[in-house]
JSON list of C-alpha atoms in Angstrom, two decimals:
[
{"chain": "A", "resi": 1031, "resn": "MET", "atom": "CA", "xyz": [7.42, 5.55, -10.54]},
{"chain": "A", "resi": 1032, "resn": "ALA", "atom": "CA", "xyz": [9.17, 7.71, -13.11]},
{"chain": "A", "resi": 1033, "resn": "ALA", "atom": "CA", "xyz": [7.21, 10.72, -11.84]},
{"chain": "A", "resi": 1034, "resn": "PHE", "atom": "CA", "xyz": [8.15, 9.84, -8.26]},
{"chain": "A", "resi": 1035, "resn": "CYS", "atom": "CA", "xyz": [11.83, 9.63, -9.20]},
{"chain": "A", "resi": 1036, "resn": "ALA", "atom": "CA", "xyz": [11.64, 12.91, -11.11]},
{"chain": "A", "resi": 1037, "resn": "ASP", "atom": "CA", "xyz": [9.45, 14.94, -8.76]},
{"chain": "A", "resi": 1038, "resn": "VAL", "atom": "CA", "xyz": [9.67, 13.48, -5.24]},
{"chain": "A", "resi": 1039, "resn": "LEU", "atom": "CA", "xyz": [13.00, 11.70, -4.89]},
{"chain": "A", "resi": 1040, "resn": "PRO", "atom": "CA", "xyz": [15.09, 14.85, -5.58]},
{"chain": "A", "resi": 1041, "resn": "ARG", "atom": "CA", "xyz": [13.14, 16.69, -2.85]},
{"chain": "A", "resi": 1042, "resn": "LEU", "atom": "CA", "xyz": [13.89, 13.86, -0.43]},
{"chain": "A", "resi": 1043, "resn": "ARG", "atom": "CA", "xyz": [17.57, 13.80, -1.33]},
{"chain": "A", "resi": 1044, "resn": "ALA", "atom": "CA", "xyz": [17.86, 17.57, -0.95]},
{"chain": "A", "resi": 1045, "resn": "ARG", "atom": "CA", "xyz": [17.15, 17.05, 2.77]},
{"chain": "A", "resi": 1046, "resn": "ARG", "atom": "CA", "xyz": [18.30, 13.44, 3.15]},
{"chain": "A", "resi": 1047, "resn": "PRO", "atom": "CA", "xyz": [21.03, 12.71, 0.57]},
{"chain": "A", "resi": 1048, "resn": "ASP", "atom": "CA", "xyz": [21.32, 9.10, 1.75]},
{"chain": "A", "resi": 1049, "resn": "THR", "atom": "CA", "xyz": [17.72, 8.29, 0.72]},
{"chain": "A", "resi": 1050, "resn": "LYS", "atom": "CA", "xyz": [17.46, 5.01, -1.17]},
{"chain": "A", "resi": 1051, "resn": "LEU", "atom": "CA", "xyz": [14.51, 3.71, -3.14]},
{"chain": "A", "resi": 1052, "resn": "ALA", "atom": "CA", "xyz": [13.64, 0.07, -3.80]},
{"chain": "A", "resi": 1053, "resn": "ILE", "atom": "CA", "xyz": [10.97, -0.49, -6.44]},
{"chain": "A", "resi": 1054, "resn": "VAL", "atom": "CA", "xyz": [9.57, -3.95, -5.79]},
{"chain": "A", "resi": 1055, "resn": "GLY", "atom": "CA", "xyz": [7.02, -5.55, -8.07]},
{"chain": "A", "resi": 1056, "resn": "ALA", "atom": "CA", "xyz": [6.44, -8.12, -10.73]},
{"chain": "A", "resi": 1057, "resn": "ASP", "atom": "CA", "xyz": [7.23, -7.41, -14.38]},
{"chain": "A", "resi": 1058, "resn": "PRO", "atom": "CA", "xyz": [8.16, -3.73, -14.24]},
{"chain": "A", "resi": 1059, "resn": "PRO", "atom": "CA", "xyz": [7.87, -2.02, -17.62]},
{"chain": "A", "resi": 1060, "resn": "ALA", "atom": "CA", "xyz": [11.03, -0.87, -19.39]},
{"chain": "A", "resi": 1061, "resn": "ALA", "atom": "CA", "xyz": [10.57, 2.72, -18.18]},
{"chain": "A", "resi": 1062, "resn": "VAL", "atom": "CA", "xyz": [10.60, 1.50, -14.56]},
{"chain": "A", "resi": 1063, "resn": "ARG", "atom": "CA", "xyz": [13.55, -0.87, -15.11]},
{"chain": "A", "resi": 1064, "resn": "ALA", "atom": "CA", "xyz": [15.49, 2.08, -16.52]},
{"chain": "A", "resi": 1065, "resn": "LEU", "atom": "CA", "xyz": [15.13, 3.88, -13.17]},
{"chain": "A", "resi": 1066, "resn": "ALA", "atom": "CA", "xyz": [17.71, 1.45, -11.74]},
{"chain": "A", "resi": 1067, "resn": "LYS", "atom": "CA", "xyz": [20.32, 3.59, -13.51]},
{"chain": "A", "resi": 1068, "resn": "LEU", "atom": "CA", "xyz": [19.63, 6.39, -11.02]},
{"chain": "A", "resi": 1069, "resn": "ALA", "atom": "CA", "xyz": [21.90, 6.54, -7.99]},
{"chain": "A", "resi": 1070, "resn": "GLY", "atom": "CA", "xyz": [20.36, 4.83, -4.98]},
{"chain": "A", "resi": 1071, "resn": "VAL", "atom": "CA", "xyz": [17.47, 3.29, -6.91]},
{"chain": "A", "resi": 1072, "resn": "ALA", "atom": "CA", "xyz": [17.04, -0.49, -7.08]},
{"chain": "A", "resi": 1073, "resn": "VAL", "atom": "CA", "xyz": [14.43, -2.20, -9.24]},
{"chain": "A", "resi": 1074, "resn": "THR", "atom": "CA", "xyz": [13.89, -5.80, -8.13]},
{"chain": "A", "resi": 1075, "resn": "GLY", "atom": "CA", "xyz": [11.29, -7.10, -10.56]},
{"chain": "A", "resi": 1076, "resn": "SER", "atom": "CA", "xyz": [9.54, -10.24, -9.30]},
{"chain": "A", "resi": 1077, "resn": "VAL", "atom": "CA", "xyz": [10.53, -11.44, -5.86]},
{"chain": "A", "resi": 1078, "resn": "SER", "atom": "CA", "xyz": [9.50, -14.65, -4.14]},
{"chain": "A", "resi": 1079, "resn": "ASP", "atom": "CA", "xyz": [8.62, -12.81, -0.93]},
{"chain": "A", "resi": 1080, "resn": "VAL", "atom": "CA", "xyz": [7.98, -9.07, -0.64]},
{"chain": "A", "resi": 1081, "resn": "ARG", "atom": "CA", "xyz": [8.09, -9.08, 3.18]},
{"chain": "A", "resi": 1082, "resn": "PRO", "atom": "CA", "xyz": [11.87, -8.67, 3.58]},
{"chain": "A", "resi": 1083, "resn": "TYR", "atom": "CA", "xyz": [11.71, -5.54, 1.40]},
{"chain": "A", "resi": 1084, "resn": "LEU", "atom": "CA", "xyz": [8.79, -4.15, 3.36]},
{"chain": "A", "resi": 1085, "resn": "ARG", "atom": "CA", "xyz": [10.44, -5.01, 6.66]},
{"chain": "A", "resi": 1086, "resn": "SER", "atom": "CA", "xyz": [13.64, -3.15, 5.77]},
{"chain": "A", "resi": 1087, "resn": "ALA", "atom": "CA", "xyz": [11.89, 0.01, 4.53]},
{"chain": "A", "resi": 1088, "resn": "ALA", "atom": "CA", "xyz": [11.86, 3.03, 6.81]},
{"chain": "A", "resi": 1089, "resn": "VAL", "atom": "CA", "xyz": [8.80, 4.35, 4.94]},
{"chain": "A", "resi": 1090, "resn": "LEU", "atom": "CA", "xyz": [6.61, 2.71, 2.31]},
{"chain": "A", "resi": 1091, "resn": "ALA", "atom": "CA", "xyz": [5.75, 5.06, -0.54]},
{"chain": "A", "resi": 1092, "resn": "VAL", "atom": "CA", "xyz": [2.63, 4.34, -2.60]},
{"chain": "A", "resi": 1093, "resn": "PRO", "atom": "CA", "xyz": [2.62, 7.15, -5.18]},
{"chain": "A", "resi": 1094, "resn": "VAL", "atom": "CA", "xyz": [-0.19, 5.68, -7.32]},
{"chain": "A", "resi": 1095, "resn": "ARG", "atom": "CA", "xyz": [-1.55, 8.29, -9.72]},
{"chain": "A", "resi": 1096, "resn": "ILE", "atom": "CA", "xyz": [-3.53, 6.12, -12.14]},
{"chain": "A", "resi": 1097, "resn": "GLY", "atom": "CA", "xyz": [-5.00, 2.66, -12.14]},
{"chain": "A", "resi": 1098, "resn": "GLY", "atom": "CA", "xyz": [-7.61, 0.51, -10.51]},
{"chain": "A", "resi": 1099, "resn": "GLY", "atom": "CA", "xyz": [-7.96, -2.75, -8.68]},
{"chain": "A", "resi": 1100, "resn": "THR", "atom": "CA", "xyz": [-7.12, -3.80, -5.18]},
{"chain": "A", "resi": 1101, "resn": "ARG", "atom": "CA", "xyz": [-4.38, -1.92, -3.37]},
{"chain": "A", "resi": 1102, "resn": "PHE", "atom": "CA", "xyz": [-2.45, -4.93, -2.10]},
{"chain": "A", "resi": 1103, "resn": "LYS", "atom": "CA", "xyz": [0.70, -2.88, -1.49]},
{"chain": "A", "resi": 1104, "resn": "VAL", "atom": "CA", "xyz": [-1.17, -0.74, 1.03]},
{"chain": "A", "resi": 1105, "resn": "VAL", "atom": "CA", "xyz": [-2.85, -3.72, 2.68]},
{"chain": "A", "resi": 1106, "resn": "GLU", "atom": "CA", "xyz": [0.48, -5.57, 2.92]},
{"chain": "A", "resi": 1107, "resn": "GLY", "atom": "CA", "xyz": [2.21, -2.52, 4.38]},
{"chain": "A", "resi": 1108, "resn": "LEU", "atom": "CA", "xyz": [-0.56, -1.96, 6.90]},
{"chain": "A", "resi": 1109, "resn": "ALA", "atom": "CA", "xyz": [-0.51, -5.64, 7.87]},
{"chain": "A", "resi": 1110, "resn": "MET", "atom": "CA", "xyz": [3.22, -5.36, 8.55]},
{"chain": "A", "resi": 1111, "resn": "GLY", "atom": "CA", "xyz": [2.73, -2.24, 10.66]},
{"chain": "A", "resi": 1112, "resn": "LYS", "atom": "CA", "xyz": [4.85, -0.03, 8.41]},
{"chain": "A", "resi": 1113, "resn": "ALA", "atom": "CA", "xyz": [4.97, 3.75, 8.24]},
{"chain": "A", "resi": 1114, "resn": "MET", "atom": "CA", "xyz": [3.44, 4.70, 4.90]},
{"chain": "A", "resi": 1115, "resn": "VAL", "atom": "CA", "xyz": [2.74, 7.65, 2.63]},
{"chain": "A", "resi": 1116, "resn": "SER", "atom": "CA", "xyz": [0.20, 7.12, -0.14]},
{"chain": "A", "resi": 1117, "resn": "THR", "atom": "CA", "xyz": [-1.74, 9.14, -2.63]},
{"chain": "A", "resi": 1118, "resn": "SER", "atom": "CA", "xyz": [-5.52, 9.24, -2.16]},
{"chain": "A", "resi": 1119, "resn": "LEU", "atom": "CA", "xyz": [-5.84, 6.95, -5.17]},
{"chain": "A", "resi": 1120, "resn": "GLY", "atom": "CA", "xyz": [-3.24, 4.56, -3.77]},
{"chain": "A", "resi": 1121, "resn": "CYS", "atom": "CA", "xyz": [-5.32, 3.80, -0.70]},
{"chain": "A", "resi": 1122, "resn": "GLU", "atom": "CA", "xyz": [-8.75, 4.21, -2.27]},
{"chain": "A", "resi": 1123, "resn": "GLY", "atom": "CA", "xyz": [-11.25, 1.61, -1.10]},
{"chain": "A", "resi": 1124, "resn": "ILE", "atom": "CA", "xyz": [-9.37, 0.85, 2.11]},
{"chain": "A", "resi": 1125, "resn": "ALA", "atom": "CA", "xyz": [-10.80, 2.20, 5.37]},
{"chain": "A", "resi": 1126, "resn": "VAL", "atom": "CA", "xyz": [-7.71, 4.26, 6.25]},
{"chain": "A", "resi": 1127, "resn": "ARG", "atom": "CA", "xyz": [-7.70, 7.77, 7.63]},
{"chain": "A", "resi": 1128, "resn": "ASP", "atom": "CA", "xyz": [-4.98, 10.31, 6.96]},
{"chain": "A", "resi": 1129, "resn": "ARG", "atom": "CA", "xyz": [-2.70, 10.85, 9.97]},
{"chain": "A", "resi": 1130, "resn": "GLU", "atom": "CA", "xyz": [-4.32, 7.92, 11.80]},
{"chain": "A", "resi": 1131, "resn": "HIS", "atom": "CA", "xyz": [-3.17, 4.89, 9.78]},
{"chain": "A", "resi": 1132, "resn": "LEU", "atom": "CA", "xyz": [-0.86, 6.49, 7.21]},
{"chain": "A", "resi": 1133, "resn": "LEU", "atom": "CA", "xyz": [-0.13, 9.85, 5.63]},
{"chain": "A", "resi": 1134, "resn": "ILE", "atom": "CA", "xyz": [-1.85, 10.89, 2.41]},
{"chain": "A", "resi": 1135, "resn": "ALA", "atom": "CA", "xyz": [-0.34, 13.29, -0.11]},
{"chain": "A", "resi": 1136, "resn": "ASP", "atom": "CA", "xyz": [-1.37, 13.96, -3.69]},
{"chain": "A", "resi": 1137, "resn": "ASP", "atom": "CA", "xyz": [1.26, 16.37, -4.99]},
{"chain": "A", "resi": 1138, "resn": "PRO", "atom": "CA", "xyz": [5.05, 15.93, -5.14]},
{"chain": "A", "resi": 1139, "resn": "ALA", "atom": "CA", "xyz": [5.93, 18.63, -2.60]},
{"chain": "A", "resi": 1140, "resn": "THR", "atom": "CA", "xyz": [3.46, 17.34, -0.02]},
{"chain": "A", "resi": 1141, "resn": "PHE", "atom": "CA", "xyz": [4.41, 13.72, -0.68]},
{"chain": "A", "resi": 1142, "resn": "ALA", "atom": "CA", "xyz": [8.09, 14.50, -0.07]},
{"chain": "A", "resi": 1143, "resn": "ALA", "atom": "CA", "xyz": [7.24, 16.54, 3.04]},
{"chain": "A", "resi": 1144, "resn": "ARG", "atom": "CA", "xyz": [5.22, 13.65, 4.47]},
{"chain": "A", "resi": 1145, "resn": "VAL", "atom": "CA", "xyz": [8.01, 11.12, 3.82]},
{"chain": "A", "resi": 1146, "resn": "LEU", "atom": "CA", "xyz": [10.51, 13.49, 5.45]},
{"chain": "A", "resi": 1147, "resn": "GLU", "atom": "CA", "xyz": [8.14, 13.89, 8.40]},
{"chain": "A", "resi": 1148, "resn": "LEU", "atom": "CA", "xyz": [8.29, 10.12, 8.96]},
{"chain": "A", "resi": 1149, "resn": "PHE", "atom": "CA", "xyz": [12.05, 9.99, 8.46]},
{"chain": "A", "resi": 1150, "resn": "ALA", "atom": "CA", "xyz": [12.43, 12.67, 11.14]},
{"chain": "A", "resi": 1151, "resn": "ASP", "atom": "CA", "xyz": [10.00, 11.06, 13.60]},
{"chain": "A", "resi": 1152, "resn": "PRO", "atom": "CA", "xyz": [10.32, 7.25, 13.59]},
{"chain": "A", "resi": 1153, "resn": "ALA", "atom": "CA", "xyz": [8.10, 7.03, 16.68]},
{"chain": "A", "resi": 1154, "resn": "ARG", "atom": "CA", "xyz": [5.29, 8.70, 14.71]},
{"chain": "A", "resi": 1155, "resn": "GLY", "atom": "CA", "xyz": [5.80, 6.17, 11.91]},
{"chain": "A", "resi": 1156, "resn": "GLN", "atom": "CA", "xyz": [5.65, 3.32, 14.43]},
{"chain": "A", "resi": 1157, "resn": "ALA", "atom": "CA", "xyz": [2.41, 4.70, 15.88]},
{"chain": "A", "resi": 1158, "resn": "LEU", "atom": "CA", "xyz": [0.86, 4.99, 12.41]},
{"chain": "A", "resi": 1159, "resn": "GLY", "atom": "CA", "xyz": [2.09, 1.48, 11.60]},
{"chain": "A", "resi": 1160, "resn": "ALA", "atom": "CA", "xyz": [0.56, 0.06, 14.78]},
{"chain": "A", "resi": 1161, "resn": "ALA", "atom": "CA", "xyz": [-2.76, 1.76, 14.03]},
{"chain": "A", "resi": 1162, "resn": "GLY", "atom": "CA", "xyz": [-2.64, 0.43, 10.47]},
{"chain": "A", "resi": 1163, "resn": "ARG", "atom": "CA", "xyz": [-1.93, -3.10, 11.70]},
{"chain": "A", "resi": 1164, "resn": "ALA", "atom": "CA", "xyz": [-4.85, -2.86, 14.16]},
{"chain": "A", "resi": 1165, "resn": "LEU", "atom": "CA", "xyz": [-7.11, -1.71, 11.30]},
{"chain": "A", "resi": 1166, "resn": "ILE", "atom": "CA", "xyz": [-6.13, -4.73, 9.20]},
{"chain": "A", "resi": 1167, "resn": "GLU", "atom": "CA", "xyz": [-6.73, -7.11, 12.10]},
{"chain": "A", "resi": 1168, "resn": "ARG", "atom": "CA", "xyz": [-10.10, -5.50, 12.82]},
{"chain": "A", "resi": 1169, "resn": "GLU", "atom": "CA", "xyz": [-11.41, -5.06, 9.27]},
{"chain": "A", "resi": 1170, "resn": "TYR", "atom": "CA", "xyz": [-9.44, -7.21, 6.81]},
{"chain": "A", "resi": 1171, "resn": "SER", "atom": "CA", "xyz": [-8.26, -10.38, 8.57]},
{"chain": "A", "resi": 1172, "resn": "TRP", "atom": "CA", "xyz": [-8.32, -13.76, 6.87]},
{"chain": "A", "resi": 1173, "resn": "GLU", "atom": "CA", "xyz": [-10.86, -14.88, 9.49]},
{"chain": "A", "resi": 1174, "resn": "LEU", "atom": "CA", "xyz": [-13.23, -12.06, 8.56]},
{"chain": "A", "resi": 1175, "resn": "ALA", "atom": "CA", "xyz": [-12.75, -12.67, 4.84]},
{"chain": "A", "resi": 1176, "resn": "GLY", "atom": "CA", "xyz": [-13.33, -16.41, 5.29]},
{"chain": "A", "resi": 1177, "resn": "GLY", "atom": "CA", "xyz": [-16.47, -15.79, 7.34]},
{"chain": "A", "resi": 1178, "resn": "ALA", "atom": "CA", "xyz": [-17.86, -13.43, 4.70]},
{"chain": "A", "resi": 1179, "resn": "LEU", "atom": "CA", "xyz": [-17.11, -15.97, 1.97]},
{"chain": "A", "resi": 1180, "resn": "GLU", "atom": "CA", "xyz": [-18.79, -18.76, 3.93]},
{"chain": "A", "resi": 1181, "resn": "ALA", "atom": "CA", "xyz": [-21.87, -16.57, 4.45]},
{"chain": "A", "resi": 1182, "resn": "LEU", "atom": "CA", "xyz": [-21.98, -15.82, 0.73]},
{"chain": "A", "resi": 1183, "resn": "TYR", "atom": "CA", "xyz": [-21.73, -19.51, -0.16]},
{"chain": "A", "resi": 1184, "resn": "ALA", "atom": "CA", "xyz": [-24.52, -20.31, 2.32]},
{"chain": "A", "resi": 1185, "resn": "ARG", "atom": "CA", "xyz": [-26.79, -17.70, 0.71]},
{"chain": "A", "resi": 1186, "resn": "ILE", "atom": "CA", "xyz": [-26.00, -19.02, -2.77]},
{"chain": "A", "resi": 1187, "resn": "ALA", "atom": "CA", "xyz": [-26.67, -22.61, -1.69]},
{"chain": "A", "resi": 1188, "resn": "LYS", "atom": "CA", "xyz": [-30.13, -21.56, -0.50]},
{"chain": "A", "resi": 1189, "resn": "LEU", "atom": "CA", "xyz": [-31.02, -19.88, -3.79]},
{"chain": "A", "resi": 1190, "resn": "GLU", "atom": "CA", "xyz": [-33.30, -21.71, -6.15]},
{"chain": "A", "resi": 1191, "resn": "LEU", "atom": "CA", "xyz": [-31.20, -21.43, -9.26]},
{"chain": "A", "resi": 1192, "resn": "HIS", "atom": "CA", "xyz": [-33.74, -23.02, -11.59]},
{"chain": "A", "resi": 1193, "resn": "PRO", "atom": "CA", "xyz": [-37.39, -22.32, -10.91]},
{"chain": "A", "resi": 1194, "resn": "PRO", "atom": "CA", "xyz": [-39.63, -25.38, -11.10]},
{"chain": "A", "resi": 1195, "resn": "VAL", "atom": "CA", "xyz": [-41.32, -26.04, -14.41]},
{"chain": "A", "resi": 1196, "resn": "ARG", "atom": "CA", "xyz": [-45.09, -25.84, -14.09]},
{"chain": "A", "resi": 1197, "resn": "ALA", "atom": "CA", "xyz": [-47.39, -27.62, -16.41]}
]
């Protein structure tokens, strides 16, 4: 987030001085907590429910540059039908398409331009959000996940875990 605040946020504020940034997430490191000293930047730390923060955001920014694991921030944002800009890495492993479900940008200038594009065209952000929500319902719903888990358990139950001992 430090890179976002140094490289993207000033570009946003040059065109939209009223831009605010809320950094929401559990146990932010000291370097991220220190960003709260910047004007218009709030660092929440752990919150009991992330949905109010997502709901109030005009655009969700997912500027992930390193890391692994599941991209819950992207899945949560898509599920809530939010306009979103992510790096390629930030949405890796999720069946999204650039300009269909969200906007993808991998360098600071393009990232800022994409966020500004959504600020300027809320209807475009709503359309992307609706497409993202439909993707989640179609590909990542709890019903689908539960069905896949049940099928896995059924296959495991049929496995012969210990072959018979033959004399």
